[in-house]
Amino acid sequence: MTKQSIFGRIAQLTKANINALLDSAEDPQKMLDQMVRDFTNSIADAESAIAETIGNLRLLEDDHREDVQAAGEWGRKALAASRKADELRSAGNTVDADKFDNLAKVALGRQLTSENEAKAAEPQIASQTAIVEKLKTGLNTMKTKLGQLTAKRSELIARSKTAAAQSQVMDAVKSIDMLDPTSEVSRFEDKIRREEAKVRGASELAESSLDAQFESLDDLGELTEVDARLAALKSGTPSSIEQ
């Protein structure tokens, strides 16, 4: 298992989930909560994959350590068998000496096999160790991003609600513009002005009628004076002017 295979799969899964959310999102808060859940699940998948990779590395290390230990043990056995062969040969027992030399050779062969296996595992262990370190770094980065997303969640939700409120206000303003109450006020004001003008007209009409009545009284007084003077002429009584 490699770094690319683990994080590549997780990245594709996370990206697909986020894209689907963005395409179908109606509630920003639900979208952000789902993003946090998906990212958390992705981290859990990464942790499981990394744990398995670390487990495989530890097995390799255990096998390598056992091979190194086995090589050391076979080396000690070979040395012991060789010394025993030398002792027997010095004592003139060449038959048994040869047997122990053969045992020493077998032990050396086993030692060589263990050493080769240990050496063969070392590059793989080094590679897996580097991969594990990169996986741990990547996992820590994901956890940091999750922390940032979680911390940012409240701010983003607040901003989303503010934007929604502003949108509602703008819609309300548009509605007011479409149904402008000032136009109704103007219409009522115009109606009141017409009523006031009508009252003034009636008042002026009443005043003109009253003036006419007084003018008629004046005219009547003049006619009465004329009639009185005519009567005085007929009776021979001097008029007030002549007197």
mmCIF file of C-alpha atoms in Angstrom:
data_model
loop_
_atom_site.group_PDB
_atom_site.id
_atom_site.type_symbol
_atom_site.label_atom_id
_atom_site.label_comp_id
_atom_site.label_asym_id
_atom_site.label_seq_id
_atom_site.Cartn_x
_atom_site.Cartn_y
_atom_site.Cartn_z
ATOM 1 C CA MET A 1 0.000 0.000 0.000
ATOM 2 C CA THR A 2 1.388 3.417 -0.946
ATOM 3 C CA LYS A 3 0.740 7.002 0.012
ATOM 4 C CA GLN A 4 -0.883 7.723 -3.360
ATOM 5 C CA SER A 5 -3.238 4.749 -3.197
ATOM 6 C CA ILE A 6 -4.476 5.688 0.271
ATOM 7 C CA PHE A 7 -4.841 9.434 -0.048
ATOM 8 C CA GLY A 8 -5.770 9.246 -3.720
ATOM 9 C CA ARG A 9 -8.811 7.137 -2.897
ATOM 10 C CA ILE A 10 -9.746 9.304 0.070
ATOM 11 C CA ALA A 11 -9.276 12.536 -1.888
ATOM 12 C CA GLN A 12 -11.491 11.275 -4.716
ATOM 13 C CA LEU A 13 -14.174 10.221 -2.262
ATOM 14 C CA THR A 14 -14.080 13.521 -0.391
ATOM 15 C CA LYS A 15 -14.053 15.595 -3.592
ATOM 16 C CA ALA A 16 -17.001 13.677 -5.006
ATOM 17 C CA ASN A 17 -18.990 14.177 -1.802
ATOM 18 C CA ILE A 18 -18.218 17.893 -1.598
ATOM 19 C CA ASN A 19 -19.044 18.473 -5.285
ATOM 20 C CA ALA A 20 -22.354 16.657 -4.855
ATOM 21 C CA LEU A 21 -23.145 18.806 -1.824
ATOM 22 C CA LEU A 22 -22.285 22.033 -3.625
ATOM 23 C CA ASP A 23 -24.454 21.076 -6.600
ATOM 24 C CA SER A 24 -27.495 20.199 -4.501
ATOM 25 C CA ALA A 25 -27.008 22.470 -1.491
ATOM 26 C CA GLU A 26 -30.035 24.415 -0.325
ATOM 27 C CA ASP A 27 -29.235 24.856 3.362
ATOM 28 C CA PRO A 28 -25.659 26.120 3.943
ATOM 29 C CA GLN A 29 -25.652 24.888 7.527
ATOM 30 C CA LYS A 30 -26.652 21.375 6.504
ATOM 31 C CA MET A 31 -24.040 21.462 3.743
ATOM 32 C CA LEU A 32 -21.267 22.486 6.139
ATOM 33 C CA ASP A 33 -22.319 19.889 8.702
ATOM 34 C CA GLN A 34 -22.281 17.230 5.999
ATOM 35 C CA MET A 35 -18.830 18.391 4.861
ATOM 36 C CA VAL A 36 -17.548 18.034 8.428
ATOM 37 C CA ARG A 37 -19.040 14.546 8.677
ATOM 38 C CA ASP A 38 -17.615 13.459 5.328
ATOM 39 C CA PHE A 39 -14.184 14.859 6.140
ATOM 40 C CA THR A 40 -14.282 13.154 9.532
ATOM 41 C CA ASN A 41 -15.179 9.863 7.865
ATOM 42 C CA SER A 42 -12.382 10.335 5.355
ATOM 43 C CA ILE A 43 -9.922 10.866 8.189
ATOM 44 C CA ALA A 44 -11.198 7.719 9.866
ATOM 45 C CA ASP A 45 -10.622 5.796 6.601
ATOM 46 C CA ALA A 46 -7.136 7.286 6.367
ATOM 47 C CA GLU A 47 -6.340 6.338 9.943
ATOM 48 C CA SER A 48 -7.456 2.766 9.296
ATOM 49 C CA ALA A 49 -5.359 2.530 6.127
ATOM 50 C CA ILE A 50 -2.337 4.084 7.803
ATOM 51 C CA ALA A 51 -2.688 1.773 10.798
ATOM 52 C CA GLU A 52 -2.647 -1.191 8.419
ATOM 53 C CA THR A 53 0.424 0.191 6.649
ATOM 54 C CA ILE A 54 2.197 0.732 9.961
ATOM 55 C CA GLY A 55 1.234 -2.788 11.005
ATOM 56 C CA ASN A 56 2.802 -4.207 7.836
ATOM 57 C CA LEU A 57 5.938 -2.130 8.495
ATOM 58 C CA ARG A 58 6.177 -3.464 12.026
ATOM 59 C CA LEU A 59 5.896 -7.026 10.709
ATOM 60 C CA LEU A 60 8.748 -6.349 8.305
ATOM 61 C CA GLU A 61 10.787 -4.900 11.146
ATOM 62 C CA ASP A 62 10.024 -7.914 13.332
ATOM 63 C CA ASP A 63 11.080 -10.291 10.556
ATOM 64 C CA HIS A 64 14.232 -8.269 9.950
ATOM 65 C CA ARG A 65 15.062 -8.289 13.631
ATOM 66 C CA GLU A 66 14.511 -12.042 13.805
ATOM 67 C CA ASP A 67 16.756 -12.557 10.757
ATOM 68 C CA VAL A 68 19.502 -10.451 12.359
ATOM 69 C CA GLN A 69 19.165 -12.361 15.608
ATOM 70 C CA ALA A 70 19.144 -15.676 13.760
ATOM 71 C CA ALA A 71 22.247 -14.696 11.820
ATOM 72 C CA GLY A 72 23.991 -13.923 15.090
ATOM 73 C CA GLU A 73 22.904 -17.187 16.682
ATOM 74 C CA TRP A 74 23.974 -19.255 13.664
ATOM 75 C CA GLY A 75 27.297 -17.429 13.706
ATOM 76 C CA ARG A 76 27.842 -18.343 17.345
ATOM 77 C CA LYS A 77 26.871 -21.951 16.653
ATOM 78 C CA ALA A 78 29.256 -22.107 13.721
ATOM 79 C CA LEU A 79 32.053 -20.738 15.914
ATOM 80 C CA ALA A 80 31.329 -23.241 18.652
ATOM 81 C CA ALA A 81 31.242 -26.164 16.197
ATOM 82 C CA SER A 82 34.475 -25.014 14.579
ATOM 83 C CA ARG A 83 36.261 -24.781 17.934
ATOM 84 C CA LYS A 84 34.994 -28.189 18.911
ATOM 85 C CA ALA A 85 36.296 -29.591 15.623
ATOM 86 C CA ASP A 86 39.690 -28.033 16.286
ATOM 87 C CA GLU A 87 39.822 -29.567 19.770
ATOM 88 C CA LEU A 88 38.931 -33.031 18.453
ATOM 89 C CA ARG A 89 41.402 -32.744 15.617
ATOM 90 C CA SER A 90 44.114 -31.720 18.070
ATOM 91 C CA ALA A 91 43.241 -34.809 20.089
ATOM 92 C CA GLY A 92 43.605 -36.955 16.982
ATOM 93 C CA ASN A 93 39.860 -37.575 16.544
ATOM 94 C CA THR A 94 39.549 -36.471 12.945
ATOM 95 C CA VAL A 95 36.259 -38.282 12.318
ATOM 96 C CA ASP A 96 34.360 -36.348 14.961
ATOM 97 C CA ALA A 97 36.327 -33.227 14.077
ATOM 98 C CA ASP A 98 35.038 -33.470 10.489
ATOM 99 C CA LYS A 99 31.469 -33.864 11.803
ATOM 100 C CA PHE A 100 31.745 -30.658 13.794
ATOM 101 C CA ASP A 101 33.320 -28.856 10.871
ATOM 102 C CA ASN A 102 30.336 -29.945 8.778
ATOM 103 C CA LEU A 103 28.027 -28.625 11.480
ATOM 104 C CA ALA A 104 29.924 -25.368 11.433
ATOM 105 C CA LYS A 105 29.412 -25.157 7.672
ATOM 106 C CA VAL A 106 25.690 -25.808 8.049
ATOM 107 C CA ALA A 107 25.489 -23.078 10.697
ATOM 108 C CA LEU A 108 27.424 -20.683 8.474
ATOM 109 C CA GLY A 109 25.021 -21.447 5.614
ATOM 110 C CA ARG A 110 22.067 -20.672 7.835
ATOM 111 C CA GLN A 111 23.815 -17.531 8.996
ATOM 112 C CA LEU A 112 24.335 -16.435 5.390
ATOM 113 C CA THR A 113 20.677 -17.085 4.543
ATOM 114 C CA SER A 114 19.471 -15.029 7.523
ATOM 115 C CA GLU A 115 21.852 -12.195 6.663
ATOM 116 C CA ASN A 116 20.659 -12.150 3.026
ATOM 117 C CA GLU A 117 17.042 -12.080 4.126
ATOM 118 C CA ALA A 118 17.771 -9.238 6.536
ATOM 119 C CA LYS A 119 19.606 -7.253 3.872
ATOM 120 C CA ALA A 120 16.822 -7.842 1.343
ATOM 121 C CA ALA A 121 14.240 -6.489 3.799
ATOM 122 C CA GLU A 122 16.169 -3.323 4.640
ATOM 123 C CA PRO A 123 15.300 -1.321 1.436
ATOM 124 C CA GLN A 124 11.651 -2.300 1.779
ATOM 125 C CA ILE A 125 11.661 -1.278 5.439
ATOM 126 C CA ALA A 126 13.269 2.059 4.558
ATOM 127 C CA SER A 127 10.697 2.663 1.815
ATOM 128 C CA GLN A 128 7.755 1.720 4.027
ATOM 129 C CA THR A 129 9.121 3.899 6.832
ATOM 130 C CA ALA A 130 9.252 6.903 4.492
ATOM 131 C CA ILE A 131 5.724 6.166 3.280
ATOM 132 C CA VAL A 132 4.429 5.911 6.839
ATOM 133 C CA GLU A 133 5.986 9.261 7.716
ATOM 134 C CA LYS A 134 4.364 10.876 4.678
ATOM 135 C CA LEU A 135 1.037 9.271 5.556
ATOM 136 C CA LYS A 136 1.268 10.591 9.100
ATOM 137 C CA THR A 137 2.079 14.065 7.780
ATOM 138 C CA GLY A 138 -0.840 13.880 5.371
ATOM 139 C CA LEU A 139 -3.145 12.694 8.133
ATOM 140 C CA ASN A 140 -2.060 15.536 10.395
ATOM 141 C CA THR A 141 -2.735 17.951 7.531
ATOM 142 C CA MET A 142 -6.223 16.511 7.111
ATOM 143 C CA LYS A 143 -6.874 16.860 10.834
ATOM 144 C CA THR A 144 -5.670 20.460 10.703
ATOM 145 C CA LYS A 145 -7.985 21.166 7.778
ATOM 146 C CA LEU A 146 -10.857 19.557 9.658
ATOM 147 C CA GLY A 147 -10.103 21.768 12.654
ATOM 148 C CA GLN A 148 -10.077 24.831 10.424
ATOM 149 C CA LEU A 149 -13.350 23.798 8.780
ATOM 150 C CA THR A 150 -14.980 23.169 12.141
ATOM 151 C CA ALA A 151 -13.735 26.502 13.491
ATOM 152 C CA LYS A 152 -14.864 28.282 10.308
ATOM 153 C CA ARG A 153 -18.282 26.613 10.327
ATOM 154 C CA SER A 154 -19.894 29.074 12.752
ATOM 155 C CA GLU A 155 -18.510 32.068 10.886
ATOM 156 C CA LEU A 156 -19.679 30.748 7.517
ATOM 157 C CA ILE A 157 -23.145 29.954 8.845
ATOM 158 C CA ALA A 158 -23.409 33.442 10.376
ATOM 159 C CA ARG A 159 -22.326 35.015 7.090
ATOM 160 C CA SER A 160 -24.825 32.883 5.203
ATOM 161 C CA LYS A 161 -27.646 33.951 7.514
ATOM 162 C CA THR A 162 -26.588 37.591 7.169
ATOM 163 C CA ALA A 163 -26.622 37.269 3.388
ATOM 164 C CA ALA A 164 -30.079 35.673 3.550
ATOM 165 C CA ALA A 165 -31.344 38.496 5.779
ATOM 166 C CA GLN A 166 -29.935 41.094 3.394
ATOM 167 C CA SER A 167 -31.650 39.321 0.529
ATOM 168 C CA GLN A 168 -34.966 39.454 2.397
ATOM 169 C CA VAL A 169 -34.503 43.165 3.063
ATOM 170 C CA MET A 170 -33.772 43.797 -0.601
ATOM 171 C CA ASP A 171 -36.887 41.840 -1.587
ATOM 172 C CA ALA A 172 -38.904 43.938 0.868
ATOM 173 C CA VAL A 173 -37.449 47.140 -0.585
ATOM 174 C CA LYS A 174 -38.356 45.974 -4.063
ATOM 175 C CA SER A 175 -41.904 45.276 -2.898
ATOM 176 C CA ILE A 176 -42.139 48.772 -1.418
ATOM 177 C CA ASP A 177 -40.894 50.258 -4.653
ATOM 178 C CA MET A 178 -43.522 48.323 -6.590
ATOM 179 C CA LEU A 179 -46.305 49.306 -4.160
ATOM 180 C CA ASP A 180 -45.199 52.823 -3.252
ATOM 181 C CA PRO A 181 -47.404 54.048 -0.374
ATOM 182 C CA THR A 182 -46.489 57.666 -1.110
ATOM 183 C CA SER A 183 -48.550 57.458 -4.271
ATOM 184 C CA GLU A 184 -51.615 56.612 -2.158
ATOM 185 C CA VAL A 185 -50.841 59.501 0.217
ATOM 186 C CA SER A 186 -50.604 61.831 -2.745
ATOM 187 C CA ARG A 187 -53.965 60.634 -3.984
ATOM 188 C CA PHE A 188 -55.571 61.247 -0.577
ATOM 189 C CA GLU A 189 -53.942 64.663 -0.335
ATOM 190 C CA ASP A 190 -55.290 65.617 -3.742
ATOM 191 C CA LYS A 191 -58.768 64.516 -2.684
ATOM 192 C CA ILE A 192 -58.559 66.603 0.493
ATOM 193 C CA ARG A 193 -57.375 69.613 -1.501
ATOM 194 C CA ARG A 194 -60.369 69.274 -3.789
ATOM 195 C CA GLU A 195 -62.694 69.109 -0.771
ATOM 196 C CA GLU A 196 -61.033 72.178 0.712
ATOM 197 C CA ALA A 197 -61.381 74.020 -2.601
ATOM 198 C CA LYS A 198 -65.047 73.045 -2.741
ATOM 199 C CA VAL A 199 -65.602 74.476 0.738
ATOM 200 C CA ARG A 200 -63.860 77.709 -0.264
ATOM 201 C CA GLY A 201 -66.009 77.902 -3.378
ATOM 202 C CA ALA A 202 -69.195 77.423 -1.363
ATOM 203 C CA SER A 203 -68.036 80.069 1.085
ATOM 204 C CA GLU A 204 -67.330 82.539 -1.703
ATOM 205 C CA LEU A 205 -70.689 81.785 -3.253
ATOM 206 C CA ALA A 206 -72.448 82.438 0.042
ATOM 207 C CA GLU A 207 -70.577 85.713 0.521
ATOM 208 C CA SER A 208 -71.474 86.936 -2.997
ATOM 209 C CA SER A 209 -75.154 86.168 -2.407
ATOM 210 C CA LEU A 210 -75.147 88.153 0.848
ATOM 211 C CA ASP A 211 -73.529 91.135 -0.852
ATOM 212 C CA ALA A 212 -76.201 91.071 -3.518
ATOM 213 C CA GLN A 213 -78.898 91.157 -0.872
ATOM 214 C CA PHE A 214 -77.361 94.196 0.764
ATOM 215 C CA GLU A 215 -77.007 95.901 -2.634
ATOM 216 C CA SER A 216 -80.707 95.293 -3.297
ATOM 217 C CA LEU A 217 -81.535 96.941 0.026
ATOM 218 C CA ASP A 218 -79.538 99.991 -1.005
ATOM 219 C CA ASP A 219 -81.364 100.142 -4.304
ATOM 220 C CA LEU A 220 -84.695 99.875 -2.489
ATOM 221 C CA GLY A 221 -83.765 102.815 -0.266
ATOM 222 C CA GLU A 222 -83.002 104.960 -3.287
ATOM 223 C CA LEU A 223 -86.360 104.113 -4.892
ATOM 224 C CA THR A 224 -88.215 104.991 -1.709
ATOM 225 C CA GLU A 225 -86.564 108.407 -1.598
ATOM 226 C CA VAL A 226 -87.525 109.071 -5.209
ATOM 227 C CA ASP A 227 -91.140 108.162 -4.533
ATOM 228 C CA ALA A 228 -91.202 110.471 -1.519
ATOM 229 C CA ARG A 229 -89.903 113.401 -3.507
ATOM 230 C CA LEU A 230 -92.423 112.778 -6.274
ATOM 231 C CA ALA A 231 -95.240 112.810 -3.762
ATOM 232 C CA ALA A 232 -93.899 116.063 -2.326
ATOM 233 C CA LEU A 233 -93.872 117.692 -5.765
ATOM 234 C CA LYS A 234 -97.407 116.710 -6.381
ATOM 235 C CA SER A 235 -98.537 118.082 -3.037
ATOM 236 C CA GLY A 236 -96.592 121.266 -3.421
ATOM 237 C CA THR A 237 -94.431 120.508 -0.457
ATOM 238 C CA PRO A 238 -90.828 121.595 -0.968
ATOM 239 C CA SER A 239 -88.256 118.812 -1.080
ATOM 240 C CA SER A 240 -85.510 118.605 1.467
ATOM 241 C CA ILE A 241 -83.004 119.889 -1.086
ATOM 242 C CA GLU A 242 -85.002 122.991 -1.824
ATOM 243 C CA GLN A 243 -85.468 123.760 1.846
#
